[in-house]
């Protein structure tokens, strides 16, 4: 989610609300990756960050027929 905060007679800030992911199986090092992609789960942790601090966007793909399992697409074209 993107939003802008403007402080009258001072400045404006472009901000993004970011929801974080973590490894799905943190205690099993053999299951951290599948198909050479990180196997993730969504967390309930959010941060607000300046848009300018975002370095690289990543594509997150839900694992088919699995609940709360996602991949980071490392095979971008």
PDB file of C-alpha atoms in Angstrom:
ATOM      1  CA  UNK A   1       0.000   0.000   0.000  1.00  0.00           C
ATOM      2  CA  UNK A   2       1.385   3.392  -0.944  1.00  0.00           C
ATOM      3  CA  UNK A   3       0.430   6.653   0.685  1.00  0.00           C
ATOM      4  CA  UNK A   4       1.648  10.210   1.081  1.00  0.00           C
ATOM      5  CA  UNK A   5       1.917  12.305   4.231  1.00  0.00           C
ATOM      6  CA  UNK A   6       2.073  16.067   3.811  1.00  0.00           C
ATOM      7  CA  UNK A   7       3.022  18.383   6.644  1.00  0.00           C
ATOM      8  CA  UNK A   8       1.798  21.871   5.852  1.00  0.00           C
ATOM      9  CA  UNK A   9       4.582  24.382   5.222  1.00  0.00           C
ATOM     10  CA  UNK A  10       7.227  21.710   5.770  1.00  0.00           C
ATOM     11  CA  UNK A  11       7.501  18.584   3.601  1.00  0.00           C
ATOM     12  CA  UNK A  12       5.756  15.585   2.139  1.00  0.00           C
ATOM     13  CA  UNK A  13       6.706  11.930   2.408  1.00  0.00           C
ATOM     14  CA  UNK A  14       5.876   9.032   0.072  1.00  0.00           C
ATOM     15  CA  UNK A  15       5.546   5.908   2.223  1.00  0.00           C
ATOM     16  CA  UNK A  16       4.831   2.219   1.692  1.00  0.00           C
ATOM     17  CA  UNK A  17       3.214  -0.245   4.071  1.00  0.00           C
ATOM     18  CA  UNK A  18       5.232  -3.477   3.862  1.00  0.00           C
ATOM     19  CA  UNK A  19       4.124  -6.874   5.162  1.00  0.00           C
ATOM     20  CA  UNK A  20       6.976  -9.281   5.821  1.00  0.00           C
ATOM     21  CA  UNK A  21       7.592 -12.937   5.010  1.00  0.00           C
ATOM     22  CA  UNK A  22       9.759 -15.469   6.832  1.00  0.00           C
ATOM     23  CA  UNK A  23      11.011 -18.960   6.052  1.00  0.00           C
ATOM     24  CA  UNK A  24       8.181 -21.495   6.360  1.00  0.00           C
ATOM     25  CA  UNK A  25      10.271 -24.203   8.051  1.00  0.00           C
ATOM     26  CA  UNK A  26      12.890 -22.328  10.094  1.00  0.00           C
ATOM     27  CA  UNK A  27      13.943 -25.368  12.136  1.00  0.00           C
ATOM     28  CA  UNK A  28      14.508 -27.666   9.153  1.00  0.00           C
ATOM     29  CA  UNK A  29      17.424 -26.461   7.006  1.00  0.00           C
ATOM     30  CA  UNK A  30      16.630 -29.008   4.281  1.00  0.00           C
ATOM     31  CA  UNK A  31      13.180 -27.454   3.750  1.00  0.00           C
ATOM     32  CA  UNK A  32      14.205 -23.776   3.632  1.00  0.00           C
ATOM     33  CA  UNK A  33      14.280 -23.902  -0.183  1.00  0.00           C
ATOM     34  CA  UNK A  34      12.233 -25.748  -2.779  1.00  0.00           C
ATOM     35  CA  UNK A  35      13.157 -25.676  -6.469  1.00  0.00           C
ATOM     36  CA  UNK A  36      16.056 -23.409  -5.366  1.00  0.00           C
ATOM     37  CA  UNK A  37      13.525 -20.762  -4.258  1.00  0.00           C
ATOM     38  CA  UNK A  38      12.986 -19.691  -0.647  1.00  0.00           C
ATOM     39  CA  UNK A  39       9.850 -21.344   0.774  1.00  0.00           C
ATOM     40  CA  UNK A  40       8.120 -18.641   2.825  1.00  0.00           C
ATOM     41  CA  UNK A  41       5.138 -17.926   5.031  1.00  0.00           C
ATOM     42  CA  UNK A  42       3.463 -14.572   5.512  1.00  0.00           C
ATOM     43  CA  UNK A  43       3.816 -12.954   8.946  1.00  0.00           C
ATOM     44  CA  UNK A  44       1.708 -10.462  10.872  1.00  0.00           C
ATOM     45  CA  UNK A  45       4.585  -7.979  11.007  1.00  0.00           C
ATOM     46  CA  UNK A  46       4.272  -4.673   9.120  1.00  0.00           C
ATOM     47  CA  UNK A  47       6.526  -1.655   8.694  1.00  0.00           C
ATOM     48  CA  UNK A  48       6.096   1.747   7.111  1.00  0.00           C
ATOM     49  CA  UNK A  49       9.125   2.662   5.022  1.00  0.00           C
ATOM     50  CA  UNK A  50       9.976   5.554   2.708  1.00  0.00           C
ATOM     51  CA  UNK A  51       9.430   4.563  -0.930  1.00  0.00           C
ATOM     52  CA  UNK A  52      12.926   5.848  -1.733  1.00  0.00           C
ATOM     53  CA  UNK A  53      14.432   3.167   0.538  1.00  0.00           C
ATOM     54  CA  UNK A  54      12.987   0.321  -1.545  1.00  0.00           C
ATOM     55  CA  UNK A  55      15.940  -1.071  -3.479  1.00  0.00           C
ATOM     56  CA  UNK A  56      14.462  -3.987  -5.371  1.00  0.00           C
ATOM     57  CA  UNK A  57      10.969  -5.342  -5.816  1.00  0.00           C
ATOM     58  CA  UNK A  58      10.469  -9.094  -5.616  1.00  0.00           C
ATOM     59  CA  UNK A  59       7.684 -11.259  -6.953  1.00  0.00           C
ATOM     60  CA  UNK A  60       6.027 -13.509  -4.363  1.00  0.00           C
ATOM     61  CA  UNK A  61       4.027 -16.463  -5.686  1.00  0.00           C
ATOM     62  CA  UNK A  62       1.630 -18.563  -3.611  1.00  0.00           C
ATOM     63  CA  UNK A  63       2.370 -22.279  -3.660  1.00  0.00           C
ATOM     64  CA  UNK A  64      -0.506 -24.066  -5.379  1.00  0.00           C
ATOM     65  CA  UNK A  65      -3.023 -25.780  -3.088  1.00  0.00           C
ATOM     66  CA  UNK A  66      -1.041 -24.914   0.056  1.00  0.00           C
ATOM     67  CA  UNK A  67      -2.111 -22.545   2.799  1.00  0.00           C
ATOM     68  CA  UNK A  68       0.323 -19.780   3.752  1.00  0.00           C
ATOM     69  CA  UNK A  69       3.192 -21.091   1.599  1.00  0.00           C
ATOM     70  CA  UNK A  70       4.872 -18.774  -0.889  1.00  0.00           C
ATOM     71  CA  UNK A  71       7.916 -18.670  -3.164  1.00  0.00           C
ATOM     72  CA  UNK A  72      10.161 -15.799  -4.143  1.00  0.00           C
ATOM     73  CA  UNK A  73      10.397 -15.884  -7.926  1.00  0.00           C
ATOM     74  CA  UNK A  74      14.135 -15.969  -8.639  1.00  0.00           C
ATOM     75  CA  UNK A  75      13.526 -16.856 -12.291  1.00  0.00           C
ATOM     76  CA  UNK A  76      12.530 -13.397 -13.551  1.00  0.00           C
ATOM     77  CA  UNK A  77      12.641 -12.808 -17.260  1.00  0.00           C
TER      78      UNK A  77
END
